[in-house]
PDB file of C-alpha atoms in Angstrom:
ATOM      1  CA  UNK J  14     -11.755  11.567 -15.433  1.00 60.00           C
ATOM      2  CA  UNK J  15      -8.138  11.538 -15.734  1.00 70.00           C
ATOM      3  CA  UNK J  16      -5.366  13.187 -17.976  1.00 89.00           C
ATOM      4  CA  UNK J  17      -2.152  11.127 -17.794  1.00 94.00           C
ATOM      5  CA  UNK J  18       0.751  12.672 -18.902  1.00 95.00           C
ATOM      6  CA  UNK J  19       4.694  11.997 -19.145  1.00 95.00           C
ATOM      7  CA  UNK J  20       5.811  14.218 -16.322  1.00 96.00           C
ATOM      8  CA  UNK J  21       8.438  17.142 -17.572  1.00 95.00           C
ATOM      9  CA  UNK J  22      10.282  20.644 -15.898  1.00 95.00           C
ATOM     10  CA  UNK J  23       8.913  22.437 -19.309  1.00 95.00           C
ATOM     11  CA  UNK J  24       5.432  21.660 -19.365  1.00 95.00           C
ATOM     12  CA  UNK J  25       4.731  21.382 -15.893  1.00 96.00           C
ATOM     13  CA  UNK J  26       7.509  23.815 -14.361  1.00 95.00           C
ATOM     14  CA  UNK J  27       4.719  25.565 -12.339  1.00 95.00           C
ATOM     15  CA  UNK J  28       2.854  22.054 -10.903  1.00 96.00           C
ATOM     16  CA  UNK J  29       1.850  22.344  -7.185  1.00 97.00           C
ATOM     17  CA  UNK J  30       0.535  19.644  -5.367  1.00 97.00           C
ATOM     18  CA  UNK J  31      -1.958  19.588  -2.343  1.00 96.00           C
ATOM     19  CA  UNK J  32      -0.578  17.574   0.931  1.00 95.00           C
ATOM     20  CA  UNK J  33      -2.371  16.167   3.104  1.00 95.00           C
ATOM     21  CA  UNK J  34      -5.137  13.094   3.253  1.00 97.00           C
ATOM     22  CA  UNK J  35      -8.993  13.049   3.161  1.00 96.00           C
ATOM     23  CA  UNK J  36     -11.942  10.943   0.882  1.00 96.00           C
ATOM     24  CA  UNK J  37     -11.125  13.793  -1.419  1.00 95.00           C
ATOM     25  CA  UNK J  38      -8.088  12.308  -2.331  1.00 96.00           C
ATOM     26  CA  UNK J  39      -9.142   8.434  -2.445  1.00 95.00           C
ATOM     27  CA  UNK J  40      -7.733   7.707   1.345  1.00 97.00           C
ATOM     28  CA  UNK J  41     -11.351   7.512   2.415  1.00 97.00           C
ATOM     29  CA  UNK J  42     -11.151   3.323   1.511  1.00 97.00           C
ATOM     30  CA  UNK J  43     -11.139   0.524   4.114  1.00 96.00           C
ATOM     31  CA  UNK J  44      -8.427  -2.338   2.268  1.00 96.00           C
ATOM     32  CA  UNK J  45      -5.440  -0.447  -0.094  1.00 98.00           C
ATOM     33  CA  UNK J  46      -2.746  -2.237  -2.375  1.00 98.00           C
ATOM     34  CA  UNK J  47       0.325  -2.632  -0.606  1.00 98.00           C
ATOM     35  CA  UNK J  48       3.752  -4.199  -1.555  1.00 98.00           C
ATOM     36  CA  UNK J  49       6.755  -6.388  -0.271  1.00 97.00           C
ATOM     37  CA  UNK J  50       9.358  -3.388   0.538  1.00 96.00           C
ATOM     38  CA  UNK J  51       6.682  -2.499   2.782  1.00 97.00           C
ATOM     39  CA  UNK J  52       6.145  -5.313   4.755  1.00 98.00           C
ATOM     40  CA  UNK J  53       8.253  -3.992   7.675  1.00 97.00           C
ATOM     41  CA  UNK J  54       7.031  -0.863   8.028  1.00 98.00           C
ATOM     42  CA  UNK J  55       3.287  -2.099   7.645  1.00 98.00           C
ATOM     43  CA  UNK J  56       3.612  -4.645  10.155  1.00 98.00           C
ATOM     44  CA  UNK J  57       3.833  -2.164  13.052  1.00 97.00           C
ATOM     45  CA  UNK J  58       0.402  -0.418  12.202  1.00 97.00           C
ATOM     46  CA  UNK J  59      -2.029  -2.702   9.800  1.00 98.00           C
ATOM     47  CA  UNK J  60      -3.028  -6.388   9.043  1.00 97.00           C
ATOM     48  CA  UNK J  61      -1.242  -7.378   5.949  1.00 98.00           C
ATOM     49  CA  UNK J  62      -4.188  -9.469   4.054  1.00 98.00           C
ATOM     50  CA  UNK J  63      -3.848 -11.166   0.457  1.00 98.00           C
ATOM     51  CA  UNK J  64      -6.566 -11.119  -2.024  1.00 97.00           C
ATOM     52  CA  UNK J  65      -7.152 -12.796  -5.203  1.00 96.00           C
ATOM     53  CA  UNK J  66      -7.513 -11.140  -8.606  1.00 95.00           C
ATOM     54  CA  UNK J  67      -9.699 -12.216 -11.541  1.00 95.00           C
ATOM     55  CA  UNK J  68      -6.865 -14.176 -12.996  1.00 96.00           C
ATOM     56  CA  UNK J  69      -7.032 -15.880  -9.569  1.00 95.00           C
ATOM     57  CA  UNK J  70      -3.445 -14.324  -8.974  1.00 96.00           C
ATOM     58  CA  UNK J  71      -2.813 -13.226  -4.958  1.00 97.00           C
ATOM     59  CA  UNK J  72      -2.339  -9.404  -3.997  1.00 98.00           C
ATOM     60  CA  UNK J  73      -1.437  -7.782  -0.904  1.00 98.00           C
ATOM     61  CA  UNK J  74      -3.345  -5.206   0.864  1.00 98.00           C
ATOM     62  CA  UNK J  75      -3.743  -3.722   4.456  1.00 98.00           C
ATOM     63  CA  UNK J  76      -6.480  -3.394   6.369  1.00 97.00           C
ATOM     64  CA  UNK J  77      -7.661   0.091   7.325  1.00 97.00           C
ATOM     65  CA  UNK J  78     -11.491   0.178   8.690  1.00 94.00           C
ATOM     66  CA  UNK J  79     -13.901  -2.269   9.588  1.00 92.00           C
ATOM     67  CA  UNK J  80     -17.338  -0.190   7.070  1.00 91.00           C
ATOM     68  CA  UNK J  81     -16.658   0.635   3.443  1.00 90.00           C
ATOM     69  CA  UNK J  82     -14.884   3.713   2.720  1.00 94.00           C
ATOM     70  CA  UNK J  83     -14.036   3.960   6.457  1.00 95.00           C
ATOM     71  CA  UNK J  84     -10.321   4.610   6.808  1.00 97.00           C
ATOM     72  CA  UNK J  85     -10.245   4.388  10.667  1.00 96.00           C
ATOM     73  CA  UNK J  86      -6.409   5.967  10.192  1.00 97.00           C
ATOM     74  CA  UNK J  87      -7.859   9.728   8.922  1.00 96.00           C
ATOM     75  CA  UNK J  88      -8.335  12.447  11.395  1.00 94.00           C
ATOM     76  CA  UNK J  89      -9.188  15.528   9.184  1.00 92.00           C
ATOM     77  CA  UNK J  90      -6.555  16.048   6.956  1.00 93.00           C
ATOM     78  CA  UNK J  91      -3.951  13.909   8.388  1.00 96.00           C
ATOM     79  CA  UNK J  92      -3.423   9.970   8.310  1.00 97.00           C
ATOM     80  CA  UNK J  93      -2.856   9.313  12.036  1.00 96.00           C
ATOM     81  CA  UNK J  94       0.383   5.841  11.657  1.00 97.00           C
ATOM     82  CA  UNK J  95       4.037   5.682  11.796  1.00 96.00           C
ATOM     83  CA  UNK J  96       3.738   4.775   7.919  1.00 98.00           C
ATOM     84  CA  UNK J  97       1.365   5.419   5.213  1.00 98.00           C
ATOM     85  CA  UNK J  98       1.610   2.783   2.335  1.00 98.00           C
ATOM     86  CA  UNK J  99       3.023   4.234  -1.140  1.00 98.00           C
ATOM     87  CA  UNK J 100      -0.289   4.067  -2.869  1.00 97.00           C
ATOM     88  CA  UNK J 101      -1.278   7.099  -1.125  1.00 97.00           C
ATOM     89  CA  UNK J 102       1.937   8.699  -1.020  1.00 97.00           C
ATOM     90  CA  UNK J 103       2.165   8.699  -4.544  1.00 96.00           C
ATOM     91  CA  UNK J 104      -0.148  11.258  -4.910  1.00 96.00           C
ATOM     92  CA  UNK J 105      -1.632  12.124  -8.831  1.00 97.00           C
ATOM     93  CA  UNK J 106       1.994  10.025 -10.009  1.00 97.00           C
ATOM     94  CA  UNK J 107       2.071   6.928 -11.443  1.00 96.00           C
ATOM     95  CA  UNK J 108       4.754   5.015 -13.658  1.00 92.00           C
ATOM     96  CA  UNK J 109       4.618   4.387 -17.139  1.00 86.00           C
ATOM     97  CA  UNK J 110       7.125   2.348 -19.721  1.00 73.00           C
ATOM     98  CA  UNK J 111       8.096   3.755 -22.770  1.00 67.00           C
ATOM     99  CA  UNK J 112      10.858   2.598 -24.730  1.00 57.00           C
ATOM    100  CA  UNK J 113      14.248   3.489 -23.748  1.00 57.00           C
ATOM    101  CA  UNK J 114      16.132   5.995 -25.628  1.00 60.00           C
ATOM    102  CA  UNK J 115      19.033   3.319 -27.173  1.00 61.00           C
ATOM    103  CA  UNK J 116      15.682   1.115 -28.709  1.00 58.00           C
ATOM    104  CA  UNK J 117      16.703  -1.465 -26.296  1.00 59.00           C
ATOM    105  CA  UNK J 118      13.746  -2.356 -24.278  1.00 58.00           C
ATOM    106  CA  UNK J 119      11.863  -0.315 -21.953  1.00 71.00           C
ATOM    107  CA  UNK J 120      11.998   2.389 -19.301  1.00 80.00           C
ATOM    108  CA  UNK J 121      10.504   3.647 -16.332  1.00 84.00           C
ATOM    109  CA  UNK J 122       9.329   6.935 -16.201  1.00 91.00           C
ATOM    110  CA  UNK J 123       7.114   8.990 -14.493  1.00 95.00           C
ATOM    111  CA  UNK J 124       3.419  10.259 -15.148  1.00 96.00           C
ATOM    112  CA  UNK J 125       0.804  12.523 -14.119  1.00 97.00           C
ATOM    113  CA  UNK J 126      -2.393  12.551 -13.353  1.00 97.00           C
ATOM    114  CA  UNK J 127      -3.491  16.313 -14.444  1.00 96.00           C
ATOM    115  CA  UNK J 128      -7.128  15.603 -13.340  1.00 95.00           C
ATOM    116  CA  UNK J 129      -6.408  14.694 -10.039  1.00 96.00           C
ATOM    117  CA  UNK J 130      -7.872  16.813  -7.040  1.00 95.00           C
ATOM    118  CA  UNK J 131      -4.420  17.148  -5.448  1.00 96.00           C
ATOM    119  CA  UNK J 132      -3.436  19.235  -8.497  1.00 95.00           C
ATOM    120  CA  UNK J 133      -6.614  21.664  -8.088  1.00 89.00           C
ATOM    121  CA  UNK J 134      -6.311  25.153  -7.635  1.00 84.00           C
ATOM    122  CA  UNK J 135      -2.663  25.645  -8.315  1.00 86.00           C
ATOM    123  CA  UNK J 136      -1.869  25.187  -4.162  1.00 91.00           C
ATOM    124  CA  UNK J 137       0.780  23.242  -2.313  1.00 95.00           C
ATOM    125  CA  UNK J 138       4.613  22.571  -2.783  1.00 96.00           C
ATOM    126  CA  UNK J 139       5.978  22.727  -5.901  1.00 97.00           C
ATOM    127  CA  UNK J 140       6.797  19.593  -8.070  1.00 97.00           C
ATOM    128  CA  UNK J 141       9.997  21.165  -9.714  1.00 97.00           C
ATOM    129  CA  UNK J 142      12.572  23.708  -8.165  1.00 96.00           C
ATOM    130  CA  UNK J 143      13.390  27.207  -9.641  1.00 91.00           C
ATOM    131  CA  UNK J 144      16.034  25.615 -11.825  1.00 89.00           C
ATOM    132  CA  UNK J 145      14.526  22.655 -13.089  1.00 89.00           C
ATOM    133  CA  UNK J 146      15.241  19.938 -10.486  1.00 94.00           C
ATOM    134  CA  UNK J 147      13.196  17.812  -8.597  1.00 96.00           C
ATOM    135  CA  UNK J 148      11.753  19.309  -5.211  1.00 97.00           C
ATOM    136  CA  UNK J 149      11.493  17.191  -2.119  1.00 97.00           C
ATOM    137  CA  UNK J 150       7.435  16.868  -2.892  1.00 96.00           C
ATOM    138  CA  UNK J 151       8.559  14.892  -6.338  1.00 97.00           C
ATOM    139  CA  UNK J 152      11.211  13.194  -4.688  1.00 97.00           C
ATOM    140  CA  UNK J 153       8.929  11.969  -1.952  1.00 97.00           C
ATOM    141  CA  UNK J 154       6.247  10.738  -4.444  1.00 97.00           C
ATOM    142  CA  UNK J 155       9.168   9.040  -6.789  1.00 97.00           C
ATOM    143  CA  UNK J 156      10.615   7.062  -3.509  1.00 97.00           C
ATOM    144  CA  UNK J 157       6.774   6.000  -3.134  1.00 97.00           C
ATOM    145  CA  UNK J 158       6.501   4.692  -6.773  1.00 97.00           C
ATOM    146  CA  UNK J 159       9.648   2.968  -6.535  1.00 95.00           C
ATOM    147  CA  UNK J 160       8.258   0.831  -3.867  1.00 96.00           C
ATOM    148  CA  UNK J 161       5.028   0.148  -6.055  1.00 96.00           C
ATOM    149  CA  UNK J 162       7.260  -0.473  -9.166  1.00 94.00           C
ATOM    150  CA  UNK J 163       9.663  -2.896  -7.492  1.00 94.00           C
ATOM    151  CA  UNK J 164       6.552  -4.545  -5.675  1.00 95.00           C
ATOM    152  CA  UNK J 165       5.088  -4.999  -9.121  1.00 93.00           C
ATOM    153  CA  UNK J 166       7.942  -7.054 -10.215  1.00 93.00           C
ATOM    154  CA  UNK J 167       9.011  -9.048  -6.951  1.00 95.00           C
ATOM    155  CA  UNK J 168       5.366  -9.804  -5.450  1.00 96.00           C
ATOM    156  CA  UNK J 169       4.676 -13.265  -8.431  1.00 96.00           C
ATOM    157  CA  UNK J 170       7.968 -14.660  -6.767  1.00 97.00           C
ATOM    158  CA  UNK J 171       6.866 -13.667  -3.165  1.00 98.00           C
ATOM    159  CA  UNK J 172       3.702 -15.803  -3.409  1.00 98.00           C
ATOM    160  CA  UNK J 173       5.278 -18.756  -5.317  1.00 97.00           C
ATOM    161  CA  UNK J 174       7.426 -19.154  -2.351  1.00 97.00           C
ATOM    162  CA  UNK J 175       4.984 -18.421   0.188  1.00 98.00           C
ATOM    163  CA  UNK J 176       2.576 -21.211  -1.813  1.00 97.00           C
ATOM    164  CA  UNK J 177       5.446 -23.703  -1.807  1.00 95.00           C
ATOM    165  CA  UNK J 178       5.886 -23.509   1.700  1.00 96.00           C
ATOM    166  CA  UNK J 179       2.337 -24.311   1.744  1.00 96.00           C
ATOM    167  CA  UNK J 180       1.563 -20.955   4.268  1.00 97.00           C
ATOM    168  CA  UNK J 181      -0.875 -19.353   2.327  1.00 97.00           C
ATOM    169  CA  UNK J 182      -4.680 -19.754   3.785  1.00 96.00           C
ATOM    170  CA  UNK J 183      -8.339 -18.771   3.381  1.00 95.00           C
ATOM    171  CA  UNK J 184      -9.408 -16.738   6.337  1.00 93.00           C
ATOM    172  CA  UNK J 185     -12.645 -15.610   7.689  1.00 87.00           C
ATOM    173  CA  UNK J 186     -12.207 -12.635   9.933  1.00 86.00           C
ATOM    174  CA  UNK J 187     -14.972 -11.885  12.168  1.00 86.00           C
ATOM    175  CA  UNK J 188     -15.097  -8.933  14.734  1.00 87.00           C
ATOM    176  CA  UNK J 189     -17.383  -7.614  17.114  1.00 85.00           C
ATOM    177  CA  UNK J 190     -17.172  -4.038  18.397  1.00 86.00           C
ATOM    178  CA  UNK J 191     -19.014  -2.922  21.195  1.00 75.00           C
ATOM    179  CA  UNK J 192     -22.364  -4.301  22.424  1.00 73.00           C
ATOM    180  CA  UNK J 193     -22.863  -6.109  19.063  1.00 72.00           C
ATOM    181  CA  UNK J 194     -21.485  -4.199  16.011  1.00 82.00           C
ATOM    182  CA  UNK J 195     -20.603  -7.659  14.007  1.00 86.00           C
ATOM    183  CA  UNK J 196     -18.516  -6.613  10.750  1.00 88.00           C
ATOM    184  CA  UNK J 197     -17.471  -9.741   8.683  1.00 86.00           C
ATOM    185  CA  UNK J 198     -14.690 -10.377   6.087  1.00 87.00           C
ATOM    186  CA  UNK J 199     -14.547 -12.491   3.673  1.00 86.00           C
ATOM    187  CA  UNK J 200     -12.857 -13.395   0.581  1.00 90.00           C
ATOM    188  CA  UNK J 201      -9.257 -13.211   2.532  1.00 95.00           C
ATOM    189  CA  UNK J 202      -6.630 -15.085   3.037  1.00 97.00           C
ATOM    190  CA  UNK J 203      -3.420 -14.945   5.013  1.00 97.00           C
ATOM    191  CA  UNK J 204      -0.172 -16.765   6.340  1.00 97.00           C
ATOM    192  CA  UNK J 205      -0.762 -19.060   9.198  1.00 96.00           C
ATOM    193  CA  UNK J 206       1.768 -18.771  12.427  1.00 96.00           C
ATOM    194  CA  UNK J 207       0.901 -22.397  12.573  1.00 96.00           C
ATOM    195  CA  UNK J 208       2.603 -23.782   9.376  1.00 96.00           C
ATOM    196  CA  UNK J 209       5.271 -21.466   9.659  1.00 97.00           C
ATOM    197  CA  UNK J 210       5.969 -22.772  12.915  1.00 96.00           C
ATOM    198  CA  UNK J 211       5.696 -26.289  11.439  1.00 96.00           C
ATOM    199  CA  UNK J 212       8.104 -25.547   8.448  1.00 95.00           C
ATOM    200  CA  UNK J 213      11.396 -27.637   8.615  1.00 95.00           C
ATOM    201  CA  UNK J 214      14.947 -26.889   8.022  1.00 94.00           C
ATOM    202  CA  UNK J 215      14.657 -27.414   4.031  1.00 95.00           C
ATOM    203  CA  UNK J 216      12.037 -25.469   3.710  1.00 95.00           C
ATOM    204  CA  UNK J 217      13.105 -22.631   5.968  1.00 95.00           C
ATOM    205  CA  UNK J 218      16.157 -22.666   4.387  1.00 95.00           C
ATOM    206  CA  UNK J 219      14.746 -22.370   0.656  1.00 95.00           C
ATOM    207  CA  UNK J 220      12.046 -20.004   1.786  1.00 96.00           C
ATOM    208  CA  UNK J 221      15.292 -17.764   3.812  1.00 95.00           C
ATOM    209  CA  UNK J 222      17.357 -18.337   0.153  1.00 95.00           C
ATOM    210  CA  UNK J 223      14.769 -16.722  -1.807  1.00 94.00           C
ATOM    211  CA  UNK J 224      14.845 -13.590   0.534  1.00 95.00           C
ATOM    212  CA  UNK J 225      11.148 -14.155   2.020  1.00 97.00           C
ATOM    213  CA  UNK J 226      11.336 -15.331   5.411  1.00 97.00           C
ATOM    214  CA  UNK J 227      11.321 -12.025   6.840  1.00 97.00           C
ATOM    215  CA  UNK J 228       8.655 -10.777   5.034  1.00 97.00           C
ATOM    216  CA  UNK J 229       6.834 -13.746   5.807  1.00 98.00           C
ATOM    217  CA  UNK J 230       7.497 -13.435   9.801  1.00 97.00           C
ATOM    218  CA  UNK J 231       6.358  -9.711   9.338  1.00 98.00           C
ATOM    219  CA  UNK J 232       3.228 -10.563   7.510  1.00 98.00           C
ATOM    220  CA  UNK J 233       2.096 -13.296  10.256  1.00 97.00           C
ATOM    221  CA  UNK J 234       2.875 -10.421  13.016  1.00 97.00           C
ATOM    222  CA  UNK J 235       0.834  -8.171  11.510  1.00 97.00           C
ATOM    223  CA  UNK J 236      -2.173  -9.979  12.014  1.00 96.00           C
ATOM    224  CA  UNK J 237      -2.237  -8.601  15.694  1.00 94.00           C
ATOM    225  CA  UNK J 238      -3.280  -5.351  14.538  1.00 96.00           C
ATOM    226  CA  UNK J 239      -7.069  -6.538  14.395  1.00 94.00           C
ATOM    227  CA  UNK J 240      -7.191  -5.692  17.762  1.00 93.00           C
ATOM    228  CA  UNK J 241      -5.641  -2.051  17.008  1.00 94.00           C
ATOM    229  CA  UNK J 242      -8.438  -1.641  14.193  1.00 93.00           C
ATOM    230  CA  UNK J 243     -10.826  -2.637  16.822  1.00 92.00           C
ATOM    231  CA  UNK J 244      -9.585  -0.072  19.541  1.00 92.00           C
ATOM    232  CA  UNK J 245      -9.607   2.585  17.164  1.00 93.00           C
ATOM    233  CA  UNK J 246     -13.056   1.788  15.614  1.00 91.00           C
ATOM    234  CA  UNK J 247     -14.390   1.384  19.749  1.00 89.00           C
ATOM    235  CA  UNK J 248     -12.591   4.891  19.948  1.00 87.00           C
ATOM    236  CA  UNK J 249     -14.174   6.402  17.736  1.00 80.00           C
ATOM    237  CA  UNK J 250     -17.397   5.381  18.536  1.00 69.00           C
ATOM    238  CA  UNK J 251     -17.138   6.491  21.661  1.00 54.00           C
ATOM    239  CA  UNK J 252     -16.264  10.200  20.256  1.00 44.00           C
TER     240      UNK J 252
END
């Protein structure tokens, strides 16, 4: 069930919200949505994967166990990386357009989610200060949904370029753990180091112009982090 409402310092002057990270909250997943602004950040802890909608448009999302709902990232309450992508830092937020207050098109603003678990029990920081303002907890969640906003709006033009180029491929990742735990994944695709070593000076140039080569460098180097996902999984295991 949810209860989405346009977030306000009347109504919800006395909000709390629960920290912290566990299946009780939705981390508890093995794949999650991620965005460009992330890329960076991402790179140095997950694979960065693409998937395909039912519109057959491409997604982005990271790879974070090997078993469904296994987050191989969770230890109790906390989300063991450097970085945690925005979809979890969010918490019970979310954005929502409404039209702006001079009638001219429409506006961002920001929503909540009054059934979710994080807001149970009336415990954790507070979402608004004594006098109205944001506290850090809102702050925090509103840098987090500015990442998922802008990487709502940017990603279409991220994989036209990355198609263009012609880097974009199927992939069939297959990993073995141990003495013969085989875990399979399909429906995947990636960039290949190969054609983006290939690419030429046009086409490094236009792909540079349109302010993805970075990204694109960072996605490919993520893919390295299969063997971090495998450590951890051996790891735990083991425990």
């Amino acid at each position: 069930m949810t209860s989405i409402v346009l977030l306000n310092n009347i109504d919800h002057a006395d909000l709390r919200v629960r920290g912290g990270y566990g299946a009780e909250f939705g981390d508890a997943v093995n794949q999650t949505r991620v965005f460009p602004a992330e890329f960076e950040a991402l790179q140095r802890e997950y694979p960065i994967l693409f998937r395909r909608d039912a519109a057959g448009a491409y997604y982005s999302v990271v790879l974070l166990g090997l078993e469904r709902d296994e987050n191989l990232f969770l230890d109790g309450d906390e989300w063991r990386a450097r970085y945690v992508p925005a979809t979890h830092r969010r918490g019970p937020f979310s954005i929502g357009l409404q039209a702006a207050t001079d009638g001219h098109g429409r506006e961002a603003k920001i929503n909540v989610d009054l059934d979710h678990p994080r807001l149970k029990d009336g415990a954790g920081e507070p979402v608004f200060l004594r006098h109205g303002g944001a506290a850090p907890c809102l702050d925090r969640a509103s840098d987090a949904l500015s990442v998922v906003y802008d990487g709502l709006e940017r990603e279409a033009s991220m994989f036209a370029a990355f198609e263009a180029a012609g880097l974009i491929e199927p992939v069939a990742i297959d990993i073995t753990v141990g003495e013969g735990d085989r875990y399979d994944l399909d429906g995947v695709h990636a960039l290949s180091r190969e054609r983006l070593d290939r690419l030429d000076g046009p086409a490094l140039d236009a792909l540079h112009r349109a302010g993805w080569l970075a990204v694109a460098i960072q996605a490919v180097s993520s893919l390295g982090n299969i063997e971090h996902l495998i450590a951890l999984k051996t790891a735990k295991g083991v425990l």
